[in-house]
Amino acid sequence: MRLRNKNLISYSLLAFCLAFMGLPLYIYLPNYYADNFDITLQNIALILFATRLIDTVQDPIFGLISDKYSHLKRKIIFYLSPLMGFSFLLLFHPLDFLNIHLWLIIFLIITFSLFSAIYINYQSYSVNFSRDYHVKTKIIAYREIAFISGIIFAALIPSVLFKIFDEVTSFLIIGFIYFILTIVFSLIFYFFAPKNNHQIKQKPNFKEIFNNKTLRKFALVFLFNMLASVVPAILIIFFVEKILDAKNLVGIFLLLYFTGLMVGTILWSKLSKILNNKSRTWLISMSLTLPIFSFCYFLGNGNIIYYGVICILSGISFGGDFALAYSILTDIIQKDKLENNQTIIFGFCNFIIKISLTLISSVLIYFIGFFENNTSLQDNFISFSYALLPIFFRIIAGSILYKNFKK
């Protein structure tokens, strides 16, 4: 199949919507509900833990079902995307007829479930586009650039709306915008993205997945690297508000980080082609994170410019994850002839992402709430967790990558 740029753009645009949802859900939602509705931060942490745990467990199940009906991936993505947009709208605009705790639980489960079903089908949809080593990186780069653009948009729009409206009105507007975007981009995907009616003729085989040593080692790299990524994502608002005392600049810092991330995605994609080695390139990007992020531990009130520079540089270094992780996974799937299990494999990757988010976010938010009456302890906990935990996890991920994927 010859892939033109317009084909890749038509496929990639939906990633904008899938990414857009993440920032409000994982960063804004806890504070939004705590500030505007009758619910405590600790109760929110427990609800997030329970609903994300449900969501995490169901990903491999969705993958199994999707591989069984692999020829329907295009329709699954198309029909479920607008429903996801509508569910997101209701999640941030609870109605009075239901208890707020119950409303949050129900619509978190619905929104997470729809996102999962769409996302694993969307990721695996591109596996059969090409078998060329570098073209696969190009496909992923297009998708991840759209993904990062969605994150940047999600970071900017609340900052703009907060200057004009209160939080509740702002998120109502955001919800309607998101709902419209899911309709438009799912239509573009359905009618203009490359056709992929690849049908799996054999039953998915869990044993084949778990017995694959390369896949198991990649999963370990993916897990520890994901832990390194989710910690700062969860804590950025707390770090900026409580350590830097610059809550009004959160949107700017997010914009700087995700701009760096977009630059990094392009940079590492090109460097992997020059080095002709995706794993080595990914390892270089991991290594750059260590000195950059360690400086966060020494920042305090007023260190705005220093933190802005760190946001850009850390975004560039984390761009290696976006450019190369799924490209390497696609190589493994094709090399070891695991196409019959491709959606299950992406389902397990999402399982890793979500179990990381579920455990880490619940623990971190709970302890921030626990130390609420001791400002000094709370600040120390936030600084240590934000700056040093990602380095610890990144070192483990890099060590496994170096030991097992040098070639």
mmCIF file of C-alpha atoms in Angstrom:
data_model
loop_
_atom_site.group_PDB
_atom_site.id
_atom_site.type_symbol
_atom_site.label_atom_id
_atom_site.label_comp_id
_atom_site.label_asym_id
_atom_site.label_seq_id
_atom_site.Cartn_x
_atom_site.Cartn_y
_atom_site.Cartn_z
ATOM 1 C CA MET A 1 0.000 0.000 0.000
ATOM 2 C CA ARG A 2 1.407 3.407 -1.009
ATOM 3 C CA LEU A 3 0.856 5.911 1.784
ATOM 4 C CA ARG A 4 0.435 9.551 0.826
ATOM 5 C CA ASN A 5 0.685 12.380 3.335
ATOM 6 C CA LYS A 6 -3.061 13.073 3.043
ATOM 7 C CA ASN A 7 -3.766 9.425 3.941
ATOM 8 C CA LEU A 8 -1.596 9.680 7.035
ATOM 9 C CA ILE A 9 -3.183 13.001 8.048
ATOM 10 C CA SER A 10 -6.700 11.543 7.651
ATOM 11 C CA TYR A 11 -5.686 8.630 9.871
ATOM 12 C CA SER A 12 -3.813 10.784 12.394
ATOM 13 C CA LEU A 13 -6.419 13.499 13.025
ATOM 14 C CA LEU A 14 -8.456 11.293 15.352
ATOM 15 C CA ALA A 15 -5.384 11.064 17.615
ATOM 16 C CA PHE A 16 -5.982 14.782 18.267
ATOM 17 C CA CYS A 17 -9.314 13.914 19.926
ATOM 18 C CA LEU A 18 -7.936 10.925 21.810
ATOM 19 C CA ALA A 19 -5.139 13.067 23.249
ATOM 20 C CA PHE A 20 -7.375 16.036 23.990
ATOM 21 C CA MET A 21 -9.284 13.987 26.565
ATOM 22 C CA GLY A 22 -6.261 13.003 28.658
ATOM 23 C CA LEU A 23 -5.261 16.368 30.122
ATOM 24 C CA PRO A 24 -8.700 17.334 31.516
ATOM 25 C CA LEU A 25 -9.240 13.816 32.883
ATOM 26 C CA TYR A 26 -5.895 13.244 34.553
ATOM 27 C CA ILE A 27 -4.792 16.756 35.462
ATOM 28 C CA TYR A 28 -7.823 19.042 35.818
ATOM 29 C CA LEU A 29 -10.591 16.666 36.933
ATOM 30 C CA PRO A 30 -9.514 16.052 40.586
ATOM 31 C CA ASN A 31 -9.180 19.767 41.434
ATOM 32 C CA TYR A 32 -12.229 20.647 39.298
ATOM 33 C CA TYR A 33 -14.541 18.338 41.247
ATOM 34 C CA ALA A 34 -12.995 19.219 44.618
ATOM 35 C CA ASP A 35 -13.317 22.983 44.011
ATOM 36 C CA ASN A 36 -16.788 23.056 42.460
ATOM 37 C CA PHE A 37 -18.764 20.170 43.933
ATOM 38 C CA ASP A 38 -19.379 18.681 47.351
ATOM 39 C CA ILE A 39 -16.667 16.015 47.265
ATOM 40 C CA THR A 40 -13.265 15.759 48.985
ATOM 41 C CA LEU A 41 -9.917 15.244 47.273
ATOM 42 C CA GLN A 42 -9.400 11.953 49.129
ATOM 43 C CA ASN A 43 -12.805 10.620 47.978
ATOM 44 C CA ILE A 44 -11.926 11.633 44.433
ATOM 45 C CA ALA A 45 -8.639 9.710 44.736
ATOM 46 C CA LEU A 46 -10.521 6.578 45.853
ATOM 47 C CA ILE A 47 -13.088 6.907 43.039
ATOM 48 C CA LEU A 48 -10.336 7.432 40.470
ATOM 49 C CA PHE A 49 -8.508 4.381 41.786
ATOM 50 C CA ALA A 50 -11.625 2.150 41.588
ATOM 51 C CA THR A 51 -12.798 3.334 38.150
ATOM 52 C CA ARG A 52 -9.308 3.235 36.630
ATOM 53 C CA LEU A 53 -8.828 -0.260 38.010
ATOM 54 C CA ILE A 54 -12.001 -1.377 36.214
ATOM 55 C CA ASP A 55 -10.830 0.386 33.075
ATOM 56 C CA THR A 56 -7.367 -1.182 33.318
ATOM 57 C CA VAL A 57 -8.649 -4.747 33.612
ATOM 58 C CA GLN A 58 -10.965 -4.460 30.628
ATOM 59 C CA ASP A 59 -8.321 -3.391 28.070
ATOM 60 C CA PRO A 60 -7.005 -6.919 27.272
ATOM 61 C CA ILE A 61 -10.641 -8.094 27.052
ATOM 62 C CA PHE A 62 -11.421 -5.362 24.531
ATOM 63 C CA GLY A 63 -8.288 -6.424 22.632
ATOM 64 C CA LEU A 64 -9.430 -10.051 22.515
ATOM 65 C CA ILE A 65 -12.876 -9.088 21.218
ATOM 66 C CA SER A 66 -11.401 -6.647 18.686
ATOM 67 C CA ASP A 67 -9.020 -9.260 17.260
ATOM 68 C CA LYS A 68 -11.952 -11.645 16.908
ATOM 69 C CA TYR A 69 -13.797 -9.021 14.841
ATOM 70 C CA SER A 70 -10.729 -7.334 13.339
ATOM 71 C CA HIS A 71 -12.503 -6.499 10.061
ATOM 72 C CA LEU A 72 -14.834 -4.156 12.009
ATOM 73 C CA LYS A 73 -12.093 -1.928 13.471
ATOM 74 C CA ARG A 74 -12.915 0.966 11.171
ATOM 75 C CA LYS A 75 -16.597 0.926 12.151
ATOM 76 C CA ILE A 76 -15.848 0.488 15.858
ATOM 77 C CA ILE A 77 -13.656 3.588 15.799
ATOM 78 C CA PHE A 78 -16.167 5.587 13.743
ATOM 79 C CA TYR A 79 -19.327 4.821 15.722
ATOM 80 C CA LEU A 80 -17.870 4.981 19.238
ATOM 81 C CA SER A 81 -15.919 8.249 18.876
ATOM 82 C CA PRO A 82 -18.934 10.639 19.034
ATOM 83 C CA LEU A 83 -20.329 8.664 21.998
ATOM 84 C CA MET A 84 -17.004 9.195 23.774
ATOM 85 C CA GLY A 85 -17.253 12.929 23.075
ATOM 86 C CA PHE A 86 -20.766 13.102 24.526
ATOM 87 C CA SER A 87 -19.769 11.111 27.618
ATOM 88 C CA PHE A 88 -16.842 13.486 28.206
ATOM 89 C CA LEU A 89 -19.240 16.454 28.025
ATOM 90 C CA LEU A 90 -21.512 14.926 30.695
ATOM 91 C CA LEU A 91 -18.559 13.964 32.904
ATOM 92 C CA PHE A 92 -17.604 17.631 33.311
ATOM 93 C CA HIS A 93 -21.204 18.848 33.515
ATOM 94 C CA PRO A 94 -22.943 16.756 36.210
ATOM 95 C CA LEU A 95 -26.713 17.165 36.462
ATOM 96 C CA ASP A 96 -28.565 17.593 39.740
ATOM 97 C CA PHE A 97 -30.794 14.517 39.612
ATOM 98 C CA LEU A 98 -27.971 12.149 40.652
ATOM 99 C CA ASN A 99 -25.612 12.070 43.646
ATOM 100 C CA ILE A 100 -22.299 13.686 42.658
ATOM 101 C CA HIS A 101 -20.239 10.672 43.768
ATOM 102 C CA LEU A 102 -22.410 8.308 41.722
ATOM 103 C CA TRP A 103 -22.358 10.622 38.689
ATOM 104 C CA LEU A 104 -18.554 10.769 38.777
ATOM 105 C CA ILE A 105 -18.259 6.972 39.048
ATOM 106 C CA ILE A 106 -20.741 6.228 36.228
ATOM 107 C CA PHE A 107 -19.355 8.683 33.700
ATOM 108 C CA LEU A 108 -15.734 7.914 34.474
ATOM 109 C CA ILE A 109 -16.441 4.237 33.734
ATOM 110 C CA ILE A 110 -18.353 5.044 30.522
ATOM 111 C CA THR A 111 -15.765 7.557 29.282
ATOM 112 C CA PHE A 112 -12.787 5.324 30.111
ATOM 113 C CA SER A 113 -14.452 2.296 28.478
ATOM 114 C CA LEU A 114 -15.272 4.093 25.232
ATOM 115 C CA PHE A 115 -11.774 5.588 25.088
ATOM 116 C CA SER A 116 -10.187 2.154 25.608
ATOM 117 C CA ALA A 117 -12.264 0.428 22.934
ATOM 118 C CA ILE A 118 -11.449 3.161 20.415
ATOM 119 C CA TYR A 119 -7.787 3.622 21.312
ATOM 120 C CA ILE A 120 -6.605 0.003 21.081
ATOM 121 C CA ASN A 121 -8.388 -0.439 17.746
ATOM 122 C CA TYR A 122 -6.999 2.855 16.496
ATOM 123 C CA GLN A 123 -3.408 1.989 17.460
ATOM 124 C CA SER A 124 -3.490 -1.517 15.958
ATOM 125 C CA TYR A 125 -5.293 -0.249 12.836
ATOM 126 C CA SER A 126 -1.979 1.030 11.415
ATOM 127 C CA VAL A 127 0.084 -2.147 12.001
ATOM 128 C CA ASN A 128 -0.551 -3.434 8.484
ATOM 129 C CA PHE A 129 0.011 -0.117 6.688
ATOM 130 C CA SER A 130 3.662 -0.920 5.936
ATOM 131 C CA ARG A 131 6.479 -3.370 6.707
ATOM 132 C CA ASP A 132 9.220 -0.836 5.950
ATOM 133 C CA TYR A 133 11.449 -0.215 9.025
ATOM 134 C CA HIS A 134 11.501 3.588 8.681
ATOM 135 C CA VAL A 135 8.042 4.105 7.149
ATOM 136 C CA LYS A 136 6.574 2.607 10.337
ATOM 137 C CA THR A 137 8.324 5.317 12.352
ATOM 138 C CA LYS A 138 6.912 7.940 9.955
ATOM 139 C CA ILE A 139 3.365 6.601 10.465
ATOM 140 C CA ILE A 140 3.748 6.689 14.240
ATOM 141 C CA ALA A 141 5.341 10.157 14.091
ATOM 142 C CA TYR A 142 2.366 11.559 12.139
ATOM 143 C CA ARG A 143 -0.026 10.043 14.665
ATOM 144 C CA GLU A 144 1.936 11.214 17.702
ATOM 145 C CA ILE A 145 2.332 14.760 16.348
ATOM 146 C CA ALA A 146 -1.473 14.921 16.013
ATOM 147 C CA PHE A 147 -1.667 13.417 19.507
ATOM 148 C CA ILE A 148 0.640 16.076 20.948
ATOM 149 C CA SER A 149 -1.273 18.812 19.085
ATOM 150 C CA GLY A 150 -4.423 17.611 20.841
ATOM 151 C CA ILE A 151 -2.656 17.811 24.202
ATOM 152 C CA ILE A 152 -1.407 21.340 23.455
ATOM 153 C CA PHE A 153 -4.915 22.423 22.480
ATOM 154 C CA ALA A 154 -6.278 20.861 25.676
ATOM 155 C CA ALA A 155 -3.644 22.743 27.671
ATOM 156 C CA LEU A 156 -4.346 26.100 26.023
ATOM 157 C CA ILE A 157 -8.127 26.233 25.839
ATOM 158 C CA PRO A 158 -8.817 26.047 29.601
ATOM 159 C CA SER A 159 -6.250 28.797 30.246
ATOM 160 C CA VAL A 160 -7.992 31.054 27.707
ATOM 161 C CA LEU A 161 -11.525 30.278 28.904
ATOM 162 C CA PHE A 162 -10.635 30.644 32.607
ATOM 163 C CA LYS A 163 -9.849 34.317 31.955
ATOM 164 C CA ILE A 164 -13.397 34.885 30.677
ATOM 165 C CA PHE A 165 -15.625 32.335 32.447
ATOM 166 C CA ASP A 166 -15.733 30.413 35.706
ATOM 167 C CA GLU A 167 -14.464 26.799 35.756
ATOM 168 C CA VAL A 168 -17.867 25.137 35.340
ATOM 169 C CA THR A 169 -18.858 27.260 32.323
ATOM 170 C CA SER A 170 -15.387 26.843 30.816
ATOM 171 C CA PHE A 171 -15.572 23.042 30.952
ATOM 172 C CA LEU A 172 -19.112 23.086 29.532
ATOM 173 C CA ILE A 173 -17.749 24.975 26.493
ATOM 174 C CA ILE A 174 -14.758 22.606 26.300
ATOM 175 C CA GLY A 175 -17.124 19.622 26.413
ATOM 176 C CA PHE A 176 -19.191 20.911 23.473
ATOM 177 C CA ILE A 177 -16.055 21.702 21.435
ATOM 178 C CA TYR A 178 -14.732 18.206 22.115
ATOM 179 C CA PHE A 179 -18.038 16.574 21.162
ATOM 180 C CA ILE A 180 -18.064 18.396 17.793
ATOM 181 C CA LEU A 181 -14.411 17.507 17.107
ATOM 182 C CA THR A 182 -15.030 13.788 17.723
ATOM 183 C CA ILE A 183 -17.858 13.844 15.160
ATOM 184 C CA VAL A 184 -15.843 15.727 12.496
ATOM 185 C CA PHE A 185 -12.569 13.804 12.857
ATOM 186 C CA SER A 186 -14.264 10.393 13.040
ATOM 187 C CA LEU A 187 -16.016 11.228 9.738
ATOM 188 C CA ILE A 188 -12.659 12.197 8.148
ATOM 189 C CA PHE A 189 -11.127 8.969 9.460
ATOM 190 C CA TYR A 190 -13.959 6.782 8.183
ATOM 191 C CA PHE A 191 -14.080 8.208 4.664
ATOM 192 C CA PHE A 192 -10.465 9.230 3.942
ATOM 193 C CA ALA A 193 -8.035 7.195 6.096
ATOM 194 C CA PRO A 194 -6.229 4.270 4.415
ATOM 195 C CA LYS A 195 -8.371 1.155 4.185
ATOM 196 C CA ASN A 196 -7.313 -1.680 6.446
ATOM 197 C CA ASN A 197 -9.699 -4.593 6.268
ATOM 198 C CA HIS A 198 -7.097 -7.088 7.454
ATOM 199 C CA GLN A 199 -9.013 -10.014 8.907
ATOM 200 C CA ILE A 200 -7.413 -12.361 11.410
ATOM 201 C CA LYS A 201 -8.063 -15.928 10.356
ATOM 202 C CA GLN A 202 -6.779 -17.662 13.473
ATOM 203 C CA LYS A 203 -7.984 -17.351 17.028
ATOM 204 C CA PRO A 204 -5.959 -14.970 19.244
ATOM 205 C CA ASN A 205 -3.442 -16.862 21.343
ATOM 206 C CA PHE A 206 -2.553 -15.520 24.818
ATOM 207 C CA LYS A 207 0.122 -18.195 25.245
ATOM 208 C CA GLU A 208 1.901 -16.966 22.119
ATOM 209 C CA ILE A 209 2.043 -13.471 23.597
ATOM 210 C CA PHE A 210 3.272 -14.381 27.080
ATOM 211 C CA ASN A 211 5.851 -16.876 25.770
ATOM 212 C CA ASN A 212 7.471 -14.264 23.546
ATOM 213 C CA LYS A 213 10.674 -13.214 25.373
ATOM 214 C CA THR A 214 11.234 -10.102 23.271
ATOM 215 C CA LEU A 215 7.722 -8.899 23.986
ATOM 216 C CA ARG A 216 8.090 -9.541 27.716
ATOM 217 C CA LYS A 217 11.325 -7.537 27.864
ATOM 218 C CA PHE A 218 9.768 -4.724 25.852
ATOM 219 C CA ALA A 219 6.819 -4.705 28.284
ATOM 220 C CA LEU A 220 9.228 -4.118 31.191
ATOM 221 C CA VAL A 221 10.867 -1.194 29.407
ATOM 222 C CA PHE A 222 7.426 0.168 28.565
ATOM 223 C CA LEU A 223 6.209 -0.198 32.176
ATOM 224 C CA PHE A 224 9.092 1.600 33.915
ATOM 225 C CA ASN A 225 9.258 4.242 31.226
ATOM 226 C CA MET A 226 5.531 4.843 31.612
ATOM 227 C CA LEU A 227 5.927 5.211 35.383
ATOM 228 C CA ALA A 228 8.563 7.868 34.690
ATOM 229 C CA SER A 229 6.123 9.706 32.409
ATOM 230 C CA VAL A 230 2.974 9.632 34.531
ATOM 231 C CA VAL A 231 4.478 10.983 37.775
ATOM 232 C CA PRO A 232 5.207 14.512 36.454
ATOM 233 C CA ALA A 233 1.950 14.495 34.453
ATOM 234 C CA ILE A 234 -0.045 13.846 37.632
ATOM 235 C CA LEU A 235 1.902 16.278 39.828
ATOM 236 C CA ILE A 236 2.521 19.246 37.530
ATOM 237 C CA ILE A 237 -0.407 21.312 38.835
ATOM 238 C CA PHE A 238 0.555 20.608 42.450
ATOM 239 C CA PHE A 239 4.236 21.384 41.729
ATOM 240 C CA VAL A 240 3.521 24.656 39.934
ATOM 241 C CA GLU A 241 0.925 25.807 42.463
ATOM 242 C CA LYS A 242 2.591 24.796 45.730
ATOM 243 C CA ILE A 243 6.334 24.796 44.956
ATOM 244 C CA LEU A 244 6.647 27.559 42.355
ATOM 245 C CA ASP A 245 3.581 29.547 43.494
ATOM 246 C CA ALA A 246 2.619 30.137 39.855
ATOM 247 C CA LYS A 247 -0.788 28.471 39.397
ATOM 248 C CA ASN A 248 -1.803 31.009 36.736
ATOM 249 C CA LEU A 249 1.120 29.842 34.551
ATOM 250 C CA VAL A 250 0.190 26.133 34.405
ATOM 251 C CA GLY A 251 -1.148 26.504 30.859
ATOM 252 C CA ILE A 252 2.056 28.208 29.704
ATOM 253 C CA PHE A 253 4.261 25.500 31.230
ATOM 254 C CA LEU A 254 2.150 22.765 29.633
ATOM 255 C CA LEU A 255 2.400 24.561 26.287
ATOM 256 C CA LEU A 256 6.204 24.754 26.601
ATOM 257 C CA TYR A 257 6.457 21.071 27.527
ATOM 258 C CA PHE A 258 4.226 19.815 24.718
ATOM 259 C CA THR A 259 5.871 22.105 22.167
ATOM 260 C CA GLY A 260 9.171 20.509 23.192
ATOM 261 C CA LEU A 261 7.503 17.112 22.942
ATOM 262 C CA MET A 262 6.437 17.795 19.361
ATOM 263 C CA VAL A 263 9.943 18.968 18.428
ATOM 264 C CA GLY A 264 11.396 15.898 20.147
ATOM 265 C CA THR A 265 9.082 13.520 18.280
ATOM 266 C CA ILE A 266 10.302 14.896 14.945
ATOM 267 C CA LEU A 267 13.944 15.063 16.104
ATOM 268 C CA TRP A 268 14.135 11.482 17.424
ATOM 269 C CA SER A 269 12.295 10.125 14.370
ATOM 270 C CA LYS A 270 14.919 11.674 12.104
ATOM 271 C CA LEU A 271 17.826 10.615 14.329
ATOM 272 C CA SER A 272 16.607 6.997 14.403
ATOM 273 C CA LYS A 273 16.743 7.005 10.602
ATOM 274 C CA ILE A 274 20.291 8.433 10.639
ATOM 275 C CA LEU A 275 21.493 5.913 13.242
ATOM 276 C CA ASN A 276 19.371 3.157 11.667
ATOM 277 C CA ASN A 277 18.668 1.950 15.203
ATOM 278 C CA LYS A 278 15.448 2.835 17.028
ATOM 279 C CA SER A 279 16.443 1.302 20.373
ATOM 280 C CA ARG A 280 19.748 3.175 20.567
ATOM 281 C CA THR A 281 17.986 6.427 19.695
ATOM 282 C CA TRP A 282 15.333 5.822 22.342
ATOM 283 C CA LEU A 283 18.061 5.132 24.921
ATOM 284 C CA ILE A 284 19.767 8.455 24.115
ATOM 285 C CA SER A 285 16.479 10.299 24.614
ATOM 286 C CA MET A 286 15.949 8.536 27.959
ATOM 287 C CA SER A 287 19.438 9.459 29.141
ATOM 288 C CA LEU A 288 18.890 13.160 28.440
ATOM 289 C CA THR A 289 15.948 13.222 30.858
ATOM 290 C CA LEU A 290 18.126 12.452 33.881
ATOM 291 C CA PRO A 291 20.201 15.664 34.202
ATOM 292 C CA ILE A 292 17.315 17.823 32.972
ATOM 293 C CA PHE A 293 14.688 16.629 35.450
ATOM 294 C CA SER A 294 17.007 16.459 38.465
ATOM 295 C CA PHE A 295 17.141 20.292 38.547
ATOM 296 C CA CYS A 296 13.410 20.388 39.439
ATOM 297 C CA TYR A 297 14.258 19.218 42.950
ATOM 298 C CA PHE A 298 16.158 22.458 43.639
ATOM 299 C CA LEU A 299 13.462 24.826 42.334
ATOM 300 C CA GLY A 300 11.318 26.946 44.625
ATOM 301 C CA ASN A 301 9.118 30.010 44.779
ATOM 302 C CA GLY A 302 9.748 32.312 41.803
ATOM 303 C CA ASN A 303 11.989 30.033 39.703
ATOM 304 C CA ILE A 304 9.703 30.518 36.711
ATOM 305 C CA ILE A 305 12.275 30.917 33.924
ATOM 306 C CA TYR A 306 14.350 27.934 35.059
ATOM 307 C CA TYR A 307 11.249 25.745 35.124
ATOM 308 C CA GLY A 308 10.156 26.990 31.689
ATOM 309 C CA VAL A 309 13.506 25.904 30.220
ATOM 310 C CA ILE A 310 13.198 22.510 31.960
ATOM 311 C CA CYS A 311 9.692 22.069 30.487
ATOM 312 C CA ILE A 312 10.990 22.565 26.936
ATOM 313 C CA LEU A 313 14.079 20.354 27.342
ATOM 314 C CA SER A 314 12.247 17.554 29.161
ATOM 315 C CA GLY A 315 9.544 17.662 26.463
ATOM 316 C CA ILE A 316 12.219 17.188 23.802
ATOM 317 C CA SER A 317 13.745 14.232 25.660
ATOM 318 C CA PHE A 318 10.369 12.553 26.297
ATOM 319 C CA GLY A 319 9.654 12.924 22.556
ATOM 320 C CA GLY A 320 11.689 9.746 22.039
ATOM 321 C CA ASP A 321 8.910 7.771 23.745
ATOM 322 C CA PHE A 322 6.286 9.120 21.355
ATOM 323 C CA ALA A 323 8.396 8.636 18.246
ATOM 324 C CA LEU A 324 9.866 5.205 18.885
ATOM 325 C CA ALA A 325 8.094 3.051 21.501
ATOM 326 C CA TYR A 326 5.149 1.969 19.342
ATOM 327 C CA SER A 327 7.314 1.818 16.227
ATOM 328 C CA ILE A 328 9.574 -0.721 17.997
ATOM 329 C CA LEU A 329 6.483 -2.615 19.171
ATOM 330 C CA THR A 330 5.218 -2.778 15.574
ATOM 331 C CA ASP A 331 8.618 -4.169 14.511
ATOM 332 C CA ILE A 332 8.327 -6.901 17.152
ATOM 333 C CA ILE A 333 4.762 -7.793 16.106
ATOM 334 C CA GLN A 334 5.746 -8.110 12.446
ATOM 335 C CA LYS A 335 9.121 -9.801 13.007
ATOM 336 C CA ASP A 336 7.697 -12.458 15.341
ATOM 337 C CA LYS A 337 4.503 -12.850 13.259
ATOM 338 C CA LEU A 338 2.150 -11.793 16.054
ATOM 339 C CA GLU A 339 -0.398 -10.057 13.797
ATOM 340 C CA ASN A 340 -3.141 -12.423 14.994
ATOM 341 C CA ASN A 341 -2.723 -10.921 18.464
ATOM 342 C CA GLN A 342 -1.998 -7.306 17.529
ATOM 343 C CA THR A 343 -4.998 -5.651 19.219
ATOM 344 C CA ILE A 344 -4.562 -7.739 22.368
ATOM 345 C CA ILE A 345 -0.912 -6.623 22.495
ATOM 346 C CA PHE A 346 -1.931 -2.967 22.238
ATOM 347 C CA GLY A 347 -4.593 -3.714 24.845
ATOM 348 C CA PHE A 348 -1.879 -4.952 27.201
ATOM 349 C CA CYS A 349 0.197 -1.818 26.493
ATOM 350 C CA ASN A 350 -2.807 0.271 27.472
ATOM 351 C CA PHE A 351 -3.164 -1.950 30.535
ATOM 352 C CA ILE A 352 0.409 -1.028 31.489
ATOM 353 C CA ILE A 353 -0.269 2.684 30.932
ATOM 354 C CA LYS A 354 -3.452 2.622 32.960
ATOM 355 C CA ILE A 355 -2.228 0.485 35.830
ATOM 356 C CA SER A 356 0.673 2.945 36.122
ATOM 357 C CA LEU A 357 -1.719 5.892 36.181
ATOM 358 C CA THR A 358 -4.142 4.147 38.517
ATOM 359 C CA LEU A 359 -1.617 3.160 41.151
ATOM 360 C CA ILE A 360 0.708 6.147 40.979
ATOM 361 C CA SER A 361 -1.970 8.847 40.751
ATOM 362 C CA SER A 362 -4.083 7.368 43.546
ATOM 363 C CA VAL A 363 -1.097 7.029 45.884
ATOM 364 C CA LEU A 364 0.326 10.473 45.106
ATOM 365 C CA ILE A 365 -2.984 12.341 45.343
ATOM 366 C CA TYR A 366 -3.894 10.475 48.537
ATOM 367 C CA PHE A 367 -0.628 11.413 50.273
ATOM 368 C CA ILE A 368 -0.832 15.027 49.111
ATOM 369 C CA GLY A 369 -4.238 15.115 50.789
ATOM 370 C CA PHE A 370 -2.837 13.256 53.824
ATOM 371 C CA PHE A 371 -0.134 15.916 54.326
ATOM 372 C CA GLU A 372 -2.593 18.765 53.834
ATOM 373 C CA ASN A 373 -2.214 19.987 57.439
ATOM 374 C CA ASN A 374 1.596 19.972 57.271
ATOM 375 C CA THR A 375 2.669 22.311 54.483
ATOM 376 C CA SER A 376 6.376 21.590 54.857
ATOM 377 C CA LEU A 377 5.961 17.809 54.586
ATOM 378 C CA GLN A 378 3.537 18.214 51.699
ATOM 379 C CA ASP A 379 5.966 20.433 49.770
ATOM 380 C CA ASN A 380 8.869 18.039 50.363
ATOM 381 C CA PHE A 381 6.750 15.107 49.206
ATOM 382 C CA ILE A 382 5.701 16.924 46.021
ATOM 383 C CA SER A 383 9.268 18.036 45.173
ATOM 384 C CA PHE A 384 10.772 14.605 45.784
ATOM 385 C CA SER A 385 8.047 12.757 43.871
ATOM 386 C CA TYR A 386 7.956 15.181 40.938
ATOM 387 C CA ALA A 387 11.706 15.519 40.392
ATOM 388 C CA LEU A 388 13.359 12.294 41.542
ATOM 389 C CA LEU A 389 10.851 9.451 41.069
ATOM 390 C CA PRO A 390 10.812 9.865 37.243
ATOM 391 C CA ILE A 391 14.634 9.641 37.205
ATOM 392 C CA PHE A 392 14.577 6.416 39.225
ATOM 393 C CA PHE A 393 12.049 4.770 36.884
ATOM 394 C CA ARG A 394 13.803 6.070 33.763
ATOM 395 C CA ILE A 395 17.140 4.547 34.866
ATOM 396 C CA ILE A 396 15.496 1.125 35.271
ATOM 397 C CA ALA A 397 13.798 1.388 31.862
ATOM 398 C CA GLY A 398 17.041 2.486 30.168
ATOM 399 C CA SER A 399 19.021 -0.338 31.773
ATOM 400 C CA ILE A 400 16.601 -2.990 30.503
ATOM 401 C CA LEU A 401 16.525 -1.393 27.051
ATOM 402 C CA TYR A 402 20.334 -1.273 26.848
ATOM 403 C CA LYS A 403 20.768 -4.851 28.037
ATOM 404 C CA ASN A 404 18.170 -6.441 25.751
ATOM 405 C CA PHE A 405 17.757 -4.232 22.686
ATOM 406 C CA LYS A 406 21.263 -3.017 21.862
ATOM 407 C CA LYS A 407 21.047 -4.435 18.348
#
